[in-house]
Amino acid sequence: MLDSAISARPEIADKRLVRSFAYVGGRWVAAASGATFRVTDPATGQELGQVASLSAGESGAAVDAAQAAFPDWAHRLPQDRAALLRRWFELIVAHRDDLARIMVLEQGKPLSEALGEIDYGAGFVEFYAEEARRPNIEGVTSHLPDAEVEVWREPVGVAALITPWNFPMAMLTRKAGAALAAGCTVVCHPSAETPFSALALAELAERAGLPAGVFNVVTGKAATVVEPWTADPRVRALSFTGSTEVGRLLYRQSAATVKRLVMELGGHAPVLVFADADMGNAVAETMKAKWATTGQDCLGANRIYVERPVYADFCRRFVQATAALTLGPGMEDPDLGPLMNERAVAKQEEHVADALARGARLACGGRRSPLGPLFYEPTVLTDVPEDALILHEETFGPVAAILPFDTEDEVTARANATEYGLVAYLHTQDPRRIYRLSRALQFGMVAVNRTKVTGAPVPFGGMKQSGLGREGSRHGLEEFTEIKYICRDWA
Ligand code: NAD
């Protein structure tokens, strides 16, 4: 095992959860070349450890392992798969505190948000442990004389799961829970910024007794690890969460082998606040939609449209609440933590400078914090003009853009004028407007008078270029299955 500073951290009780090798075929493996990459704490810039950087050939070997394990896993009785998933869920819950602390160290998010992510992420393993038992055969009334017809759902085969750094645990369990319950075996690639959370999950999967080769985690350079998977015809499904740009690339790469794809891509969430909304609730919920995960959230509120009669009041309350937010290292459990990397901070600076140059007003923040190079103050821009970059690109950080609107038709058109379609937030007390806008907004999820709407039993996913397919719920499991139609004649 490679030495790592993170395993020496006093906050982590169970040191065996800290793994620096990839997990392939039930073994912890280093790169034969000895190659590693460095993982740092975004709050301090200090090195947390070196993690194995596998070659393309070694990444391909993970598919060999997953393919070898597939027939046995696919044909196990559903209740046996369910029991193993259940055991994995129980271990995740039992190690909740350590898993959250590992996440805070590598990702930077506030401790209570990390604990919330462990609970949210564990929920998918629990839900799919239960779903794994449900019968998956549809009886269909025959349309042919003397024939019986049935529709089966079979596991698609080896599935490749690729996850981002902003939710290093939940994005993986949301995919892996569904794929494993369906009877697929998986090869997973976590972001190089946050590999320790995925490796800790692999350690717990091993303790839960998942058979060798069923759950593999391959660390290293993204293109080196993932390209052998997109090219491999044995990988029958690819489930990706990340940017739309990388999603398009993996879509192209997967075309040659016609893989089944699930893509959870970028978002550019609008918030629509009407004058008839409960203003206290609208402000409080929009605060959550903007500042959770320090703004580094695909569901993050990127554009806050407020109806003109309540615009000044909303801005005043939102700025006042924002000014009271705390910023600091995630372990101290502030409201906001550091950003993930220098690119993320540079993007905040670019969006703020661009909006101000076009005539927006800076209501608070607007600069890096003296806490460290990756800390950016929560920033509110008001009167943001429609051509500002922040209204068209994902900001993915702690900058809020607020602007007024006059009519429902106008704000609906502005909200929909984007290539993204992940989530939209609506604040109003008019039931007819709720109905009209729930239909008119071109987003995979519409949240009305609240922010938190996601969870294991409901489908998560976007329209347009925010993605393909759904995660969570029964739909998330079906993404990892093939339909087989059987027609029987007893002649
Ligand atoms: P990213 O696209 O840069 O990386 C995501 C994953 O893809 C990582 O594992 C990375 O290692 C891998 N990757 C990067 N380049 C690759 C390449 N050339 N070939 C193969 N794999 C590659 O995204 P990120 O910066 O880690 O995450 C932020 C993005 O993720 C945002 O756009 C955000 O909206 C999106 N996101 C979407 C959801 C959702 O459910 N829709 C959830 C979280 C994050």
Coordinates of C-alpha atoms and ligand atoms in Angstrom, one line a residue:
M1 CA 0.0 0.0 0.0
L2 CA 1.3 3.5 -0.9
D3 CA 2.0 5.8 2.1
S4 CA -0.6 8.5 2.4
A5 CA -1.0 11.5 4.6
I6 CA -4.7 11.1 4.7
S7 CA -4.5 7.7 6.5
A8 CA -2.5 9.4 9.3
R9 CA -5.2 12.0 9.9
P10 CA -6.6 11.7 13.4
E11 CA -10.2 12.4 12.1
I12 CA -10.3 9.0 10.4
A13 CA -10.8 6.1 12.9
D14 CA -10.8 3.1 10.5
K15 CA -7.5 3.5 8.7
R16 CA -8.2 0.6 6.4
L17 CA -10.8 2.7 4.6
V18 CA -8.0 4.8 3.2
R19 CA -6.9 2.9 0.1
S20 CA -4.4 4.2 -2.5
F21 CA -4.4 1.3 -4.9
A22 CA -7.0 0.5 -7.5
Y23 CA -9.5 -2.4 -6.8
V24 CA -9.6 -4.9 -9.6
G25 CA -10.8 -8.5 -9.6
G26 CA -11.0 -8.5 -5.8
R27 CA -7.4 -7.3 -5.4
W28 CA -5.8 -4.0 -4.5
V29 CA -3.4 -3.2 -7.4
A30 CA -0.7 -0.7 -8.1
A31 CA 0.3 0.3 -11.6
A32 CA 3.1 -2.1 -12.8
S33 CA 5.0 1.1 -13.8
G34 CA 4.7 2.4 -10.3
A35 CA 2.9 5.5 -11.7
T36 CA 0.8 7.5 -9.2
F37 CA -1.0 10.8 -9.1
R38 CA -1.3 13.4 -6.3
V39 CA -4.4 14.2 -4.4
T40 CA -4.6 17.4 -2.4
D41 CA -6.8 19.0 0.3
P42 CA -8.5 22.0 -1.4
A43 CA -8.7 23.8 1.9
T44 CA -5.0 23.8 2.5
G45 CA -3.3 22.7 -0.7
Q46 CA -1.5 20.0 1.3
E47 CA -1.0 16.6 -0.3
L48 CA -3.3 13.9 1.1
G49 CA -1.7 11.0 -0.8
Q50 CA -0.5 9.4 -4.0
V51 CA -2.9 7.1 -5.7
A52 CA -2.1 4.4 -8.3
S53 CA -2.4 5.6 -11.9
L54 CA -3.2 2.5 -14.0
S55 CA -2.3 2.1 -17.7
A56 CA -4.7 1.5 -20.5
G57 CA -3.8 -2.2 -20.4
E58 CA -4.4 -2.4 -16.7
S59 CA -7.7 -0.6 -17.1
G60 CA -8.7 -3.2 -19.8
A61 CA -7.8 -5.9 -17.3
A62 CA -10.6 -4.6 -15.1
V63 CA -13.1 -5.4 -17.9
D64 CA -11.6 -8.9 -18.0
A65 CA -12.3 -9.3 -14.3
A66 CA -15.9 -7.8 -14.6
Q67 CA -16.6 -10.0 -17.6
A68 CA -15.4 -13.1 -15.8
A69 CA -17.6 -12.4 -12.8
F70 CA -20.7 -11.5 -14.9
P71 CA -22.3 -14.9 -15.6
D72 CA -22.3 -15.9 -11.9
W73 CA -23.5 -12.5 -10.7
A74 CA -26.2 -12.3 -13.4
H75 CA -27.6 -15.7 -12.5
R76 CA -27.6 -15.5 -8.8
L77 CA -30.9 -15.5 -7.1
P78 CA -32.2 -12.0 -6.8
Q79 CA -32.5 -12.3 -3.0
D80 CA -28.8 -13.3 -2.8
R81 CA -27.8 -10.1 -4.7
A82 CA -30.2 -8.1 -2.5
A83 CA -28.6 -9.5 0.7
L84 CA -25.1 -8.5 -0.4
L85 CA -26.2 -5.0 -1.4
R86 CA -28.0 -4.7 1.9
R87 CA -24.8 -5.7 3.8
W88 CA -22.9 -3.1 1.8
F89 CA -25.5 -0.4 2.7
E90 CA -25.2 -1.4 6.4
L91 CA -21.4 -1.0 6.3
I92 CA -21.7 2.4 4.6
V93 CA -24.0 3.6 7.4
A94 CA -21.8 2.1 10.1
H95 CA -18.8 4.0 8.7
R96 CA -20.7 7.2 7.9
D97 CA -18.4 9.5 10.0
D98 CA -15.2 8.2 8.4
L99 CA -16.6 8.3 4.9
A100 CA -17.8 11.9 5.4
R101 CA -14.4 13.0 6.8
I102 CA -12.5 11.3 3.9
M103 CA -14.9 13.3 1.5
V104 CA -14.3 16.6 3.3
L105 CA -10.6 16.2 3.1
E106 CA -10.5 15.5 -0.6
Q107 CA -13.5 17.5 -1.8
G108 CA -13.6 20.4 0.7
K109 CA -17.4 20.4 1.3
P110 CA -18.7 21.3 4.8
L111 CA -18.9 18.3 7.1
S112 CA -22.7 18.4 7.5
E113 CA -23.1 18.4 3.7
A114 CA -20.7 15.4 3.5
L115 CA -22.7 13.5 6.1
G116 CA -25.9 14.4 4.2
E117 CA -24.3 13.0 1.0
I118 CA -23.4 9.7 2.8
D119 CA -27.0 9.3 3.9
Y120 CA -28.3 10.3 0.4
G121 CA -25.8 7.9 -1.3
A122 CA -26.4 5.0 1.1
G123 CA -30.1 5.5 0.3
F124 CA -29.6 4.3 -3.3
V125 CA -27.8 1.1 -2.2
E126 CA -30.7 0.4 0.3
F127 CA -33.4 1.2 -2.3
Y128 CA -31.8 -1.0 -5.0
A129 CA -31.2 -3.8 -2.5
E130 CA -34.9 -3.9 -2.1
E131 CA -35.6 -3.4 -5.9
A132 CA -33.3 -6.3 -6.7
R133 CA -35.9 -8.7 -5.4
R134 CA -38.8 -7.4 -7.5
P135 CA -39.9 -9.8 -10.3
N136 CA -38.9 -8.5 -13.6
I137 CA -41.1 -10.5 -15.9
E138 CA -44.1 -9.0 -17.6
G139 CA -46.9 -11.3 -18.7
V140 CA -48.5 -10.1 -21.9
T141 CA -51.8 -11.2 -23.4
S142 CA -50.8 -13.1 -26.5
H143 CA -51.8 -11.6 -29.9
L144 CA -51.1 -15.0 -31.6
P145 CA -53.3 -18.1 -31.5
D146 CA -51.9 -20.9 -29.2
A147 CA -48.8 -18.9 -28.3
E148 CA -47.6 -17.6 -24.9
V149 CA -45.7 -14.4 -24.7
E150 CA -43.4 -13.0 -22.0
V151 CA -41.1 -10.0 -21.7
W152 CA -38.0 -10.5 -19.6
R153 CA -35.5 -7.9 -18.4
E154 CA -31.9 -9.2 -18.4
P155 CA -28.8 -7.5 -17.1
V156 CA -27.0 -5.8 -20.0
G157 CA -23.5 -7.0 -19.1
V158 CA -20.4 -5.2 -17.9
A159 CA -21.2 -1.5 -17.1
A160 CA -18.7 1.3 -17.0
L161 CA -19.5 4.0 -14.4
I162 CA -17.7 7.4 -14.5
T163 CA -18.2 9.9 -11.8
P164 CA -17.3 13.5 -11.0
W165 CA -15.7 15.2 -7.9
N166 CA -18.6 17.2 -6.6
F167 CA -20.5 14.2 -5.2
P168 CA -17.7 11.6 -4.9
M169 CA -19.9 9.1 -3.1
A170 CA -23.5 9.5 -4.1
M171 CA -22.9 9.7 -7.8
L172 CA -21.2 6.3 -7.6
T173 CA -23.8 4.6 -5.4
R174 CA -26.6 5.9 -7.5
K175 CA -25.1 4.1 -10.5
A176 CA -23.6 1.1 -8.8
G177 CA -26.6 0.3 -6.7
A178 CA -28.8 0.1 -9.8
A179 CA -26.3 -1.7 -12.0
L180 CA -25.5 -4.4 -9.4
A181 CA -29.2 -4.9 -8.5
A182 CA -29.9 -5.4 -12.2
G183 CA -27.2 -8.2 -12.3
C184 CA -24.5 -6.2 -14.1
T185 CA -20.9 -6.2 -13.0
V186 CA -19.1 -2.8 -13.0
V187 CA -15.9 -1.0 -13.7
C188 CA -15.8 2.4 -12.1
H189 CA -13.6 5.4 -12.6
P190 CA -13.8 8.2 -10.0
S191 CA -12.5 11.7 -10.7
A192 CA -8.7 12.0 -10.1
E193 CA -9.6 14.9 -7.7
T194 CA -11.6 12.7 -5.3
P195 CA -10.5 9.0 -5.6
F196 CA -10.4 8.2 -1.9
S197 CA -14.2 8.1 -1.4
A198 CA -14.7 5.6 -4.2
L199 CA -11.8 3.4 -2.9
A200 CA -13.4 3.5 0.6
L201 CA -16.6 2.2 -1.0
A202 CA -14.7 -0.6 -2.6
E203 CA -13.1 -1.5 0.7
L204 CA -16.7 -1.8 2.2
A205 CA -17.9 -3.7 -0.8
E206 CA -15.1 -6.2 -0.2
R207 CA -16.1 -6.5 3.5
A208 CA -19.7 -6.9 2.5
G209 CA -18.7 -10.0 0.5
L210 CA -19.3 -8.8 -3.1
P211 CA -17.6 -11.4 -5.2
A212 CA -14.3 -10.6 -6.9
G213 CA -14.7 -8.8 -10.2
V214 CA -18.3 -7.6 -9.5
F215 CA -17.3 -4.1 -8.4
N216 CA -14.0 -2.7 -9.7
V217 CA -12.5 0.8 -9.2
V218 CA -9.8 2.0 -11.6
T219 CA -7.9 5.1 -10.7
G220 CA -5.7 7.1 -13.0
K221 CA -5.8 9.6 -15.9
A222 CA -9.4 9.8 -17.2
A223 CA -8.7 9.3 -20.9
T224 CA -6.2 6.5 -20.3
V225 CA -8.6 4.6 -18.0
V226 CA -11.9 5.2 -19.9
E227 CA -10.9 4.9 -23.6
P228 CA -10.3 1.2 -23.3
W229 CA -13.8 0.8 -21.9
T230 CA -15.5 2.9 -24.6
A231 CA -13.7 0.8 -27.2
D232 CA -14.4 -2.6 -25.6
P233 CA -17.5 -4.4 -27.1
R234 CA -17.8 -6.3 -23.8
V235 CA -18.7 -3.1 -22.0
R236 CA -22.4 -3.0 -22.8
A237 CA -23.5 0.1 -20.9
L238 CA -21.7 3.4 -20.0
S239 CA -23.2 5.6 -17.3
F240 CA -21.5 9.0 -17.0
T241 CA -22.0 12.0 -14.7
G242 CA -20.0 15.0 -15.5
S243 CA -19.8 17.9 -17.9
T244 CA -21.7 18.1 -21.1
E245 CA -18.4 18.5 -23.0
V246 CA -17.0 15.2 -21.7
G247 CA -20.4 13.6 -22.1
R248 CA -20.4 14.4 -25.8
L249 CA -16.9 12.9 -26.2
L250 CA -17.9 9.7 -24.5
Y251 CA -21.1 9.5 -26.6
R252 CA -19.0 9.7 -29.7
Q253 CA -16.5 7.2 -28.4
S254 CA -19.3 4.8 -27.5
A255 CA -20.9 4.9 -30.9
A256 CA -18.5 2.4 -32.4
T257 CA -19.7 -0.4 -30.0
V258 CA -23.3 0.9 -29.8
K259 CA -23.4 1.0 -26.0
R260 CA -26.4 1.7 -23.9
L261 CA -25.8 5.2 -22.4
V262 CA -26.9 7.1 -19.3
M263 CA -25.6 10.6 -19.2
E264 CA -26.1 13.0 -16.3
L265 CA -24.6 16.2 -17.6
G266 CA -24.4 19.9 -16.8
G267 CA -27.3 22.1 -15.6
H268 CA -28.1 25.8 -15.7
A269 CA -31.0 25.9 -13.3
P270 CA -33.4 28.9 -13.4
V271 CA -35.3 30.0 -10.4
L272 CA -38.6 31.8 -11.1
V273 CA -40.0 33.8 -8.2
F274 CA -43.5 35.3 -8.7
A275 CA -44.9 38.2 -6.7
D276 CA -47.5 35.9 -5.2
A277 CA -44.9 33.5 -3.6
D278 CA -44.3 33.3 0.1
M279 CA -41.3 35.5 0.0
G280 CA -39.6 34.2 3.2
N281 CA -39.8 30.6 1.8
A282 CA -38.7 31.7 -1.7
V283 CA -35.6 33.4 -0.2
A284 CA -34.7 30.5 2.1
E285 CA -35.2 27.8 -0.5
T286 CA -33.2 29.8 -3.1
M287 CA -30.4 30.2 -0.6
K288 CA -30.2 26.4 -0.5
A289 CA -30.4 26.1 -4.3
K290 CA -27.5 28.5 -4.7
W291 CA -25.1 27.8 -1.9
A292 CA -25.2 24.0 -1.4
T293 CA -21.9 22.3 -2.3
T294 CA -20.5 25.9 -2.4
G295 CA -22.4 26.3 -5.7
Q296 CA -20.6 23.3 -7.3
D297 CA -23.8 21.5 -8.0
C298 CA -25.4 20.5 -11.2
L299 CA -28.7 21.5 -9.6
G300 CA -27.3 24.9 -8.5
A301 CA -29.4 28.0 -9.1
N302 CA -27.6 29.8 -11.9
R303 CA -30.2 32.4 -12.9
I304 CA -32.6 33.8 -10.4
Y305 CA -35.6 35.6 -12.1
V306 CA -37.8 37.7 -9.8
E307 CA -41.0 39.4 -10.8
R308 CA -40.5 43.1 -10.8
P309 CA -43.0 44.2 -8.0
V310 CA -41.0 42.0 -5.4
Y311 CA -37.6 42.3 -7.1
A312 CA -36.1 44.9 -4.7
D313 CA -37.4 43.1 -1.6
F314 CA -36.1 39.7 -2.8
C315 CA -32.7 41.1 -3.6
R316 CA -32.4 42.9 -0.2
R317 CA -33.4 39.7 1.7
F318 CA -31.1 37.4 -0.4
V319 CA -28.1 39.7 0.0
Q320 CA -28.7 40.1 3.7
A321 CA -28.9 36.3 4.2
T322 CA -25.8 35.8 2.0
A323 CA -23.7 38.3 3.9
A324 CA -24.4 36.2 7.1
L325 CA -22.9 33.0 5.5
T326 CA -19.7 31.5 6.9
L327 CA -16.8 30.4 4.7
G328 CA -14.0 28.1 5.9
P329 CA -12.4 24.6 5.8
G330 CA -15.0 21.9 5.5
M331 CA -13.9 20.2 8.8
E332 CA -15.1 23.3 10.7
D333 CA -18.5 22.9 9.2
P334 CA -19.0 26.4 7.7
D335 CA -21.8 27.2 5.2
L336 CA -19.4 27.2 2.3
G337 CA -16.0 25.5 1.8
P338 CA -13.2 26.0 -0.8
L339 CA -13.7 25.4 -4.5
M340 CA -12.2 22.2 -6.0
N341 CA -9.4 23.8 -8.1
E342 CA -7.9 26.9 -9.5
R343 CA -10.0 26.5 -12.8
A344 CA -13.2 26.8 -10.7
V345 CA -12.0 30.0 -9.0
A346 CA -10.9 31.5 -12.3
K347 CA -14.4 30.8 -13.7
Q348 CA -16.0 32.7 -10.9
E349 CA -13.7 35.6 -11.5
E350 CA -14.4 35.5 -15.2
H351 CA -18.2 35.4 -14.8
V352 CA -18.2 38.3 -12.2
A353 CA -15.9 40.5 -14.3
D354 CA -17.9 39.9 -17.4
A355 CA -21.3 40.6 -15.7
L356 CA -19.9 43.8 -14.1
A357 CA -18.4 45.0 -17.5
R358 CA -21.9 44.6 -19.0
G359 CA -23.6 46.7 -16.3
A360 CA -24.5 44.2 -13.5
R361 CA -24.3 45.5 -9.9
L362 CA -22.1 43.8 -7.3
A363 CA -24.2 43.5 -4.1
C364 CA -21.7 41.5 -2.0
G365 CA -18.5 39.4 -2.3
G366 CA -16.8 39.5 -5.7
R367 CA -13.3 38.4 -4.6
R368 CA -11.1 35.6 -3.3
S369 CA -11.0 35.2 0.4
P370 CA -7.8 35.6 2.5
L371 CA -8.5 32.1 3.8
G372 CA -6.6 30.5 0.9
P373 CA -6.3 30.5 -2.9
L374 CA -9.4 28.3 -3.5
F375 CA -11.8 30.2 -1.2
Y376 CA -14.1 32.6 -3.0
E377 CA -16.5 34.8 -1.2
P378 CA -20.2 34.2 -1.7
T379 CA -21.1 36.8 -4.3
V380 CA -24.4 38.3 -5.4
L381 CA -24.8 40.1 -8.7
T382 CA -28.1 42.0 -9.3
D383 CA -29.6 43.5 -12.5
V384 CA -27.5 41.1 -14.5
P385 CA -28.0 41.8 -18.3
E386 CA -29.3 39.0 -20.5
D387 CA -26.1 38.7 -22.5
A388 CA -23.9 38.1 -19.5
L389 CA -21.9 34.8 -19.6
I390 CA -23.3 33.8 -16.3
L391 CA -26.7 33.6 -17.8
H392 CA -25.5 31.2 -20.5
E393 CA -22.7 29.0 -19.0
E394 CA -22.7 26.8 -15.9
T395 CA -20.9 28.9 -13.2
F396 CA -20.4 26.0 -10.9
G397 CA -19.5 28.1 -7.9
P398 CA -20.6 30.7 -5.3
V399 CA -21.9 33.5 -7.5
A400 CA -25.6 34.3 -7.7
A401 CA -27.1 36.2 -10.6
I402 CA -30.5 37.9 -9.9
L403 CA -32.6 39.8 -12.6
P404 CA -36.1 41.0 -12.9
F405 CA -38.9 39.9 -15.2
D406 CA -42.4 41.2 -16.1
T407 CA -44.6 38.4 -17.5
E408 CA -45.0 34.7 -17.1
D409 CA -44.6 34.1 -20.9
E410 CA -41.4 36.2 -21.0
V411 CA -39.8 34.4 -18.1
T412 CA -40.8 31.0 -19.3
A413 CA -39.1 31.7 -22.7
R414 CA -36.0 33.0 -20.9
A415 CA -35.8 30.0 -18.6
N416 CA -36.1 27.6 -21.5
A417 CA -33.6 29.5 -23.8
T418 CA -30.7 27.2 -22.9
E419 CA -29.2 23.9 -24.2
Y420 CA -29.5 22.6 -20.6
G421 CA -32.7 21.1 -19.1
L422 CA -31.9 19.5 -15.7
V423 CA -33.9 21.3 -13.0
A424 CA -36.0 24.4 -12.7
Y425 CA -37.2 26.0 -9.4
L426 CA -40.6 27.7 -9.3
H427 CA -42.0 29.9 -6.5
T428 CA -45.7 30.8 -6.6
Q429 CA -48.9 30.1 -4.7
D430 CA -51.1 30.1 -7.8
P431 CA -52.2 26.5 -8.5
R432 CA -53.0 27.2 -12.2
R433 CA -49.6 28.8 -12.7
I434 CA -48.0 25.8 -11.1
Y435 CA -49.8 23.5 -13.5
R436 CA -49.0 25.7 -16.6
L437 CA -45.4 26.1 -15.8
S438 CA -44.8 22.5 -14.7
R439 CA -45.8 21.7 -18.3
A440 CA -44.1 24.6 -20.1
L441 CA -40.6 24.3 -18.4
Q442 CA -38.4 22.1 -20.5
F443 CA -36.5 20.5 -17.6
G444 CA -36.3 16.9 -16.3
M445 CA -37.2 18.0 -12.8
V446 CA -39.4 20.9 -11.7
A447 CA -39.2 21.9 -8.0
V448 CA -42.2 23.9 -6.7
N449 CA -41.8 26.1 -3.6
R450 CA -38.9 23.9 -2.4
T451 CA -35.3 23.0 -3.3
K452 CA -34.6 19.4 -2.2
V453 CA -36.5 17.1 -4.5
T454 CA -34.1 14.2 -5.2
G455 CA -33.9 10.8 -3.6
A456 CA -33.6 7.1 -4.3
P457 CA -37.3 6.4 -5.2
V458 CA -37.7 9.2 -7.8
P459 CA -36.2 9.6 -11.3
F460 CA -33.2 12.0 -11.6
G461 CA -32.2 13.3 -15.0
G462 CA -32.3 16.0 -17.5
M463 CA -33.8 16.9 -20.9
K464 CA -32.0 18.4 -23.9
Q465 CA -28.2 18.4 -23.5
S466 CA -28.4 17.8 -19.7
G467 CA -28.4 14.2 -20.4
L468 CA -30.0 10.9 -21.4
G469 CA -31.8 8.3 -19.3
R470 CA -32.6 8.5 -15.6
E471 CA -31.0 7.5 -12.3
G472 CA -32.8 6.5 -9.1
S473 CA -36.3 4.8 -9.0
R474 CA -37.2 1.7 -11.1
H475 CA -36.2 3.7 -14.2
G476 CA -32.6 3.9 -13.0
L477 CA -32.4 0.1 -12.7
E478 CA -34.0 -0.5 -16.1
E479 CA -31.2 1.5 -17.8
F480 CA -28.9 -1.5 -17.0
T481 CA -31.2 -4.1 -18.5
E482 CA -32.1 -5.4 -21.9
I483 CA -35.6 -6.4 -22.9
K484 CA -36.0 -9.9 -24.2
Y485 CA -39.3 -11.0 -25.7
I486 CA -40.1 -14.7 -25.6
C487 CA -42.9 -16.2 -27.7
R488 CA -43.7 -19.9 -27.0
D489 CA -45.8 -22.4 -28.9
W490 CA -46.2 -25.8 -27.4
A491 CA -46.8 -27.6 -30.7
Ligands
NAD1 P1 -15.9 16.3 -15.9 O1 -16.7 16.1 -17.1 O2 -14.6 17.1 -16.1 O3 -15.4 14.9 -15.3 C1 -16.4 13.9 -14.9 C2 -15.7 12.5 -15.0 O4 -15.2 12.3 -16.3 C3 -14.5 12.4 -14.1 O5 -14.4 11.1 -13.6 C4 -13.3 12.6 -15.1 O6 -12.2 11.9 -14.6 C5 -13.9 12.0 -16.3 N1 -13.3 12.5 -17.5 C6 -12.8 13.8 -17.8 N2 -12.3 13.9 -19.0 C7 -12.4 12.7 -19.6 C8 -12.1 12.1 -20.8 N3 -11.4 12.8 -21.8 N4 -12.4 10.8 -21.1 C9 -13.0 10.1 -20.2 N5 -13.3 10.5 -18.9 C10 -13.1 11.8 -18.7 O7 -16.8 16.9 -14.8 P2 -16.4 17.4 -13.3 O8 -15.7 18.7 -13.4 O9 -15.8 16.3 -12.6 O10 -17.9 17.6 -12.7 C11 -18.6 18.8 -12.9 C12 -19.6 18.6 -14.0 O11 -20.4 17.5 -13.7 C13 -20.6 19.8 -14.1 O12 -20.8 20.0 -15.5 C14 -21.8 19.3 -13.5 O13 -23.0 19.9 -13.9 C15 -21.8 17.8 -13.8 N6 -22.6 17.1 -12.9 C16 -23.8 16.6 -13.3 C17 -24.6 15.8 -12.5 C18 -25.9 15.3 -12.9 O14 -26.4 14.4 -12.3 N7 -26.5 15.7 -14.0 C19 -24.2 15.6 -11.1 C20 -23.0 16.1 -10.7 C21 -22.2 16.8 -11.6

